[in-house]
mmCIF file of C-alpha atoms in Angstrom:
data_model
loop_
_atom_site.group_PDB
_atom_site.id
_atom_site.type_symbol
_atom_site.label_atom_id
_atom_site.label_comp_id
_atom_site.label_asym_id
_atom_site.label_seq_id
_atom_site.Cartn_x
_atom_site.Cartn_y
_atom_site.Cartn_z
ATOM 1 C CA LYS A 1383 9.436 1.808 18.108
ATOM 2 C CA ALA A 1384 8.130 4.714 16.065
ATOM 3 C CA GLY A 1385 6.230 3.908 12.903
ATOM 4 C CA VAL A 1386 6.504 5.446 9.470
ATOM 5 C CA THR A 1387 6.025 9.197 9.600
ATOM 6 C CA GLN A 1388 4.750 11.237 6.689
ATOM 7 C CA THR A 1389 4.551 15.004 6.492
ATOM 8 C CA PRO A 1390 2.601 17.044 5.776
ATOM 9 C CA ARG A 1391 -0.662 15.176 6.377
ATOM 10 C CA TYR A 1392 -2.803 17.532 4.346
ATOM 11 C CA LEU A 1393 -1.986 20.161 1.790
ATOM 12 C CA ILE A 1394 -3.699 22.243 -0.848
ATOM 13 C CA LYS A 1395 -1.912 23.505 -3.942
ATOM 14 C CA THR A 1396 -2.914 25.137 -7.178
ATOM 15 C CA ARG A 1397 -2.231 23.931 -10.699
ATOM 16 C CA GLY A 1398 1.296 24.571 -11.856
ATOM 17 C CA GLN A 1399 2.815 24.612 -8.383
ATOM 18 C CA GLN A 1400 5.128 21.951 -7.064
ATOM 19 C CA VAL A 1401 4.983 19.938 -3.862
ATOM 20 C CA THR A 1402 7.445 18.009 -1.729
ATOM 21 C CA LEU A 1403 6.339 15.222 0.593
ATOM 22 C CA SER A 1404 8.493 13.654 3.271
ATOM 23 C CA CYS A 1405 8.675 10.130 4.662
ATOM 24 C CA SER A 1406 10.701 8.922 7.646
ATOM 25 C CA PRO A 1407 10.889 5.121 7.755
ATOM 26 C CA ILE A 1408 10.927 2.874 10.776
ATOM 27 C CA SER A 1409 14.335 2.967 12.421
ATOM 28 C CA GLY A 1410 16.616 0.417 10.788
ATOM 29 C CA HIS A 1411 14.514 0.062 7.656
ATOM 30 C CA ARG A 1412 16.435 0.804 4.495
ATOM 31 C CA SER A 1413 13.776 0.635 1.779
ATOM 32 C CA VAL A 1414 11.169 3.332 1.208
ATOM 33 C CA SER A 1415 8.510 3.015 -1.460
ATOM 34 C CA TRP A 1416 5.806 5.464 -2.511
ATOM 35 C CA TYR A 1417 2.254 4.946 -3.716
ATOM 36 C CA GLN A 1418 -0.557 7.059 -5.113
ATOM 37 C CA GLN A 1419 -4.159 6.285 -4.251
ATOM 38 C CA THR A 1420 -7.034 7.779 -6.247
ATOM 39 C CA PRO A 1421 -10.680 6.678 -6.477
ATOM 40 C CA GLY A 1422 -10.307 5.932 -10.175
ATOM 41 C CA GLN A 1423 -6.956 4.166 -10.322
ATOM 42 C CA GLY A 1424 -6.742 2.656 -6.864
ATOM 43 C CA LEU A 1425 -3.334 2.126 -5.270
ATOM 44 C CA GLN A 1426 -0.447 2.475 -7.690
ATOM 45 C CA PHE A 1427 3.273 1.993 -7.146
ATOM 46 C CA LEU A 1428 5.306 5.161 -7.726
ATOM 47 C CA PHE A 1429 8.903 4.240 -6.889
ATOM 48 C CA GLU A 1430 11.212 2.474 -4.464
ATOM 49 C CA TYR A 1431 14.385 3.822 -2.912
ATOM 50 C CA PHE A 1432 17.047 1.679 -1.297
ATOM 51 C CA SER A 1433 20.527 2.758 -0.280
ATOM 52 C CA GLU A 1434 19.866 6.244 -1.654
ATOM 53 C CA THR A 1435 19.191 4.843 -5.133
ATOM 54 C CA GLN A 1436 15.936 4.625 -7.020
ATOM 55 C CA ARG A 1437 15.429 0.936 -7.668
ATOM 56 C CA ASN A 1438 12.289 1.047 -9.753
ATOM 57 C CA LYS A 1439 9.626 3.464 -10.912
ATOM 58 C CA GLY A 1440 6.012 2.915 -11.781
ATOM 59 C CA ASN A 1441 4.222 4.239 -14.835
ATOM 60 C CA PHE A 1442 4.202 7.919 -13.896
ATOM 61 C CA PRO A 1443 5.434 10.965 -15.804
ATOM 62 C CA GLY A 1444 8.786 12.585 -15.114
ATOM 63 C CA ARG A 1445 7.047 15.270 -13.031
ATOM 64 C CA PHE A 1446 7.107 12.709 -10.232
ATOM 65 C CA SER A 1447 10.523 12.321 -8.685
ATOM 66 C CA GLY A 1448 12.079 11.440 -5.399
ATOM 67 C CA ARG A 1449 15.225 10.893 -3.449
ATOM 68 C CA GLN A 1450 16.513 9.140 -0.387
ATOM 69 C CA PHE A 1451 18.992 10.455 2.125
ATOM 70 C CA SER A 1452 21.742 8.629 3.969
ATOM 71 C CA ASN A 1453 19.491 8.215 7.026
ATOM 72 C CA SER A 1454 16.911 6.460 4.785
ATOM 73 C CA ARG A 1455 14.441 9.341 4.956
ATOM 74 C CA SER A 1456 12.839 9.955 1.603
ATOM 75 C CA GLU A 1457 11.160 12.810 -0.188
ATOM 76 C CA MET A 1458 9.004 12.804 -3.270
ATOM 77 C CA ASN A 1459 8.385 15.806 -5.449
ATOM 78 C CA VAL A 1460 5.657 16.527 -7.946
ATOM 79 C CA SER A 1461 6.281 19.474 -10.238
ATOM 80 C CA THR A 1462 3.827 21.399 -12.405
ATOM 81 C CA LEU A 1463 0.845 20.045 -10.507
ATOM 82 C CA GLU A 1464 -2.271 18.995 -12.407
ATOM 83 C CA LEU A 1465 -5.792 18.506 -11.095
ATOM 84 C CA GLY A 1466 -5.376 14.760 -11.550
ATOM 85 C CA ASP A 1467 -2.511 14.704 -9.071
ATOM 86 C CA SER A 1468 -5.027 15.130 -6.257
ATOM 87 C CA ALA A 1469 -4.617 11.945 -4.289
ATOM 88 C CA LEU A 1470 -3.532 10.272 -1.106
ATOM 89 C CA TYR A 1471 0.205 9.647 -1.248
ATOM 90 C CA LEU A 1472 1.405 6.804 0.918
ATOM 91 C CA CYS A 1473 4.889 5.726 1.735
ATOM 92 C CA ALA A 1474 5.985 2.398 3.123
ATOM 93 C CA SER A 1475 9.174 1.185 4.677
ATOM 94 C CA SER A 1476 10.644 -2.281 4.809
ATOM 95 C CA LEU A 1477 13.702 -3.721 6.438
ATOM 96 C CA ASP A 1478 15.509 -4.659 3.295
ATOM 97 C CA ARG A 1479 13.750 -4.463 -0.058
ATOM 98 C CA ILE A 1480 10.197 -4.020 -1.276
ATOM 99 C CA THR A 1481 9.850 -7.791 -1.377
ATOM 100 C CA GLY A 1482 9.770 -7.846 2.408
ATOM 101 C CA GLU A 1483 6.995 -6.948 4.804
ATOM 102 C CA LEU A 1484 5.838 -3.361 4.271
ATOM 103 C CA PHE A 1485 4.711 -0.876 6.909
ATOM 104 C CA PHE A 1486 2.815 2.202 5.797
ATOM 105 C CA GLY A 1487 2.593 5.734 7.065
ATOM 106 C CA GLU A 1488 -0.642 7.680 7.509
ATOM 107 C CA GLY A 1489 -0.316 9.340 4.123
ATOM 108 C CA SER A 1490 -0.251 12.847 2.734
ATOM 109 C CA ARG A 1491 -3.530 13.999 1.230
ATOM 110 C CA LEU A 1492 -2.898 16.423 -1.637
ATOM 111 C CA THR A 1493 -5.626 18.544 -3.164
ATOM 112 C CA VAL A 1494 -4.836 20.449 -6.342
ATOM 113 C CA LEU A 1495 -7.182 23.338 -7.186
ATOM 114 C CA GLY B 664 -0.500 -10.332 -17.379
ATOM 115 C CA ILE B 665 0.263 -9.205 -13.872
ATOM 116 C CA GLN B 666 -2.939 -9.271 -11.864
ATOM 117 C CA VAL B 667 -4.269 -9.224 -8.343
ATOM 118 C CA GLU B 668 -8.016 -9.713 -8.103
ATOM 119 C CA GLN B 669 -10.062 -9.435 -4.935
ATOM 120 C CA SER B 670 -13.540 -10.692 -4.211
ATOM 121 C CA PRO B 671 -16.132 -9.809 -3.262
ATOM 122 C CA PRO B 672 -15.853 -6.083 -3.975
ATOM 123 C CA ASP B 673 -18.339 -5.278 -1.209
ATOM 124 C CA LEU B 674 -19.446 -7.178 1.861
ATOM 125 C CA ILE B 675 -22.120 -6.232 4.378
ATOM 126 C CA LEU B 676 -22.294 -8.091 7.674
ATOM 127 C CA GLN B 677 -24.018 -8.010 11.002
ATOM 128 C CA GLU B 678 -21.799 -7.811 14.040
ATOM 129 C CA GLY B 679 -20.737 -11.281 15.124
ATOM 130 C CA ALA B 680 -20.786 -12.828 11.660
ATOM 131 C CA ASN B 681 -17.799 -14.481 10.009
ATOM 132 C CA SER B 682 -16.427 -13.632 6.575
ATOM 133 C CA THR B 683 -13.893 -14.768 4.005
ATOM 134 C CA LEU B 684 -12.146 -12.425 1.609
ATOM 135 C CA ARG B 685 -10.320 -13.816 -1.389
ATOM 136 C CA CYS B 686 -7.307 -12.646 -3.363
ATOM 137 C CA ASN B 687 -6.274 -14.324 -6.637
ATOM 138 C CA PHE B 688 -2.891 -13.425 -8.062
ATOM 139 C CA SER B 689 -1.105 -14.188 -11.292
ATOM 140 C CA ASP B 690 2.001 -16.333 -11.709
ATOM 141 C CA SER B 691 4.433 -13.429 -11.609
ATOM 142 C CA VAL B 692 3.164 -12.067 -8.287
ATOM 143 C CA ASN B 693 4.660 -13.197 -4.980
ATOM 144 C CA ASN B 694 4.943 -12.400 -1.268
ATOM 145 C CA LEU B 695 1.288 -11.612 -0.561
ATOM 146 C CA GLN B 696 0.375 -9.132 2.105
ATOM 147 C CA TRP B 697 -3.005 -8.137 3.514
ATOM 148 C CA PHE B 698 -3.817 -4.623 4.682
ATOM 149 C CA HIS B 699 -6.764 -2.861 6.288
ATOM 150 C CA GLN B 700 -7.232 0.771 5.348
ATOM 151 C CA ASN B 701 -8.612 2.741 8.255
ATOM 152 C CA PRO B 702 -11.000 5.703 7.843
ATOM 153 C CA TRP B 703 -8.048 8.114 7.895
ATOM 154 C CA GLY B 704 -6.387 6.383 4.974
ATOM 155 C CA GLN B 705 -3.570 4.545 6.684
ATOM 156 C CA LEU B 706 -2.860 1.004 5.509
ATOM 157 C CA ILE B 707 -2.538 -1.234 8.535
ATOM 158 C CA ASN B 708 -0.429 -4.309 8.019
ATOM 159 C CA LEU B 709 -2.472 -7.432 8.807
ATOM 160 C CA PHE B 710 -0.404 -10.307 7.446
ATOM 161 C CA TYR B 711 2.716 -10.829 5.410
ATOM 162 C CA ILE B 712 1.976 -14.290 4.092
ATOM 163 C CA PRO B 713 3.885 -15.588 1.046
ATOM 164 C CA SER B 714 2.581 -19.069 1.865
ATOM 165 C CA GLY B 715 0.978 -21.031 4.670
ATOM 166 C CA THR B 716 -1.391 -19.942 7.412
ATOM 167 C CA LYS B 717 -1.121 -17.287 10.091
ATOM 168 C CA GLN B 718 -3.490 -16.200 12.823
ATOM 169 C CA ASN B 719 -3.777 -13.027 14.837
ATOM 170 C CA GLY B 720 -6.716 -12.931 17.190
ATOM 171 C CA ARG B 721 -9.972 -13.006 15.234
ATOM 172 C CA LEU B 722 -8.137 -12.733 11.943
ATOM 173 C CA SER B 723 -6.350 -15.445 10.048
ATOM 174 C CA ALA B 724 -4.956 -15.777 6.550
ATOM 175 C CA THR B 725 -3.967 -18.613 4.278
ATOM 176 C CA THR B 726 -1.964 -18.410 1.077
ATOM 177 C CA VAL B 727 -1.753 -21.346 -1.307
ATOM 178 C CA ALA B 728 1.018 -20.098 -3.553
ATOM 179 C CA THR B 729 0.883 -23.095 -5.893
ATOM 180 C CA GLU B 730 -2.763 -22.316 -6.671
ATOM 181 C CA ARG B 731 -2.242 -18.548 -6.708
ATOM 182 C CA TYR B 732 -4.752 -17.492 -4.083
ATOM 183 C CA SER B 733 -4.925 -16.151 -0.563
ATOM 184 C CA LEU B 734 -7.831 -15.993 1.878
ATOM 185 C CA LEU B 735 -8.423 -13.641 4.783
ATOM 186 C CA TYR B 736 -10.814 -14.873 7.462
ATOM 187 C CA ILE B 737 -12.522 -12.540 9.888
ATOM 188 C CA SER B 738 -14.410 -14.224 12.707
ATOM 189 C CA SER B 739 -16.949 -12.650 15.070
ATOM 190 C CA SER B 740 -16.788 -9.388 13.148
ATOM 191 C CA GLN B 741 -17.005 -6.072 14.974
ATOM 192 C CA THR B 742 -17.973 -2.630 13.743
ATOM 193 C CA THR B 743 -14.326 -1.622 14.007
ATOM 194 C CA ASP B 744 -13.514 -4.181 11.297
ATOM 195 C CA SER B 745 -15.279 -1.967 8.768
ATOM 196 C CA GLY B 746 -13.127 -0.483 6.063
ATOM 197 C CA VAL B 747 -11.335 -1.540 2.931
ATOM 198 C CA TYR B 748 -9.145 -4.625 2.834
ATOM 199 C CA PHE B 749 -6.363 -4.823 0.263
ATOM 200 C CA CYS B 750 -4.067 -7.602 -0.764
ATOM 201 C CA ALA B 751 -0.819 -6.819 -2.534
ATOM 202 C CA GLY B 752 2.143 -8.673 -3.916
ATOM 203 C CA HIS B 753 5.440 -7.913 -5.545
ATOM 204 C CA TYR B 754 6.503 -8.634 -9.115
ATOM 205 C CA TYR B 755 9.577 -8.072 -11.256
ATOM 206 C CA ASN B 756 9.578 -5.858 -14.313
ATOM 207 C CA GLN B 757 12.367 -4.656 -16.570
ATOM 208 C CA ALA B 758 13.433 -2.033 -14.091
ATOM 209 C CA GLY B 759 13.288 -4.093 -10.928
ATOM 210 C CA THR B 760 10.763 -4.977 -8.262
ATOM 211 C CA ALA B 761 7.391 -3.297 -7.888
ATOM 212 C CA LEU B 762 4.235 -3.813 -5.861
ATOM 213 C CA ILE B 763 0.736 -4.380 -7.206
ATOM 214 C CA PHE B 764 -2.488 -4.013 -5.218
ATOM 215 C CA GLY B 765 -5.911 -5.484 -5.708
ATOM 216 C CA LYS B 766 -8.875 -3.115 -5.937
ATOM 217 C CA GLY B 767 -9.947 -3.981 -2.406
ATOM 218 C CA THR B 768 -12.954 -5.405 -0.583
ATOM 219 C CA THR B 769 -15.101 -2.865 1.248
ATOM 220 C CA LEU B 770 -16.447 -4.392 4.446
ATOM 221 C CA SER B 771 -19.327 -2.822 6.356
ATOM 222 C CA VAL B 772 -20.193 -4.288 9.755
ATOM 223 C CA SER B 773 -23.338 -3.019 11.422
ATOM 224 C CA SER B 774 -24.396 -3.449 15.042
#
């Protein structure tokens, strides 16, 4: 059974650009959640998607958005990139909701110059 | 408030030693999970343990939900156990359910 797949693994952008990250959950899993990891703030919850609907969002500005497709794949977008957006972005999938057991992908490492 | 606190922050061991990592969580946090972050950044699921005890090889975990703590035991540690260990739990806020992580315990095992 394939695990959670995130693409791209690494990317470099410049300030002001936007970026889209993709996450394919484990087959049959319906919940996808996203997290940002930085040395200063640690691991922080971004948002959860379930049945193509955003169920909750962490304390992040509106520049951070996402969506989920009917096949449960999810994308997150960060617009007007800032230097502080440099981070490892992780997504996790779970069978039902975020309250269940989570399985993480390998992450997308974003560097903003 | 909503808190997940891990201790110790750093742990240095010789290969073969045993260790215990602790995670304290506040009343509003539930459904504890333990993860190991590998050198490439991926969080590897170790245990989903809302309560009780589970074992997987050299690793075991116990959560005492009524006392708001969880313990991760690593026996006969190996150099491949090195890395950062995180515990996390879910909580409810006004908008729904979210996940909160501890700051992690960095384990270094030397041969």
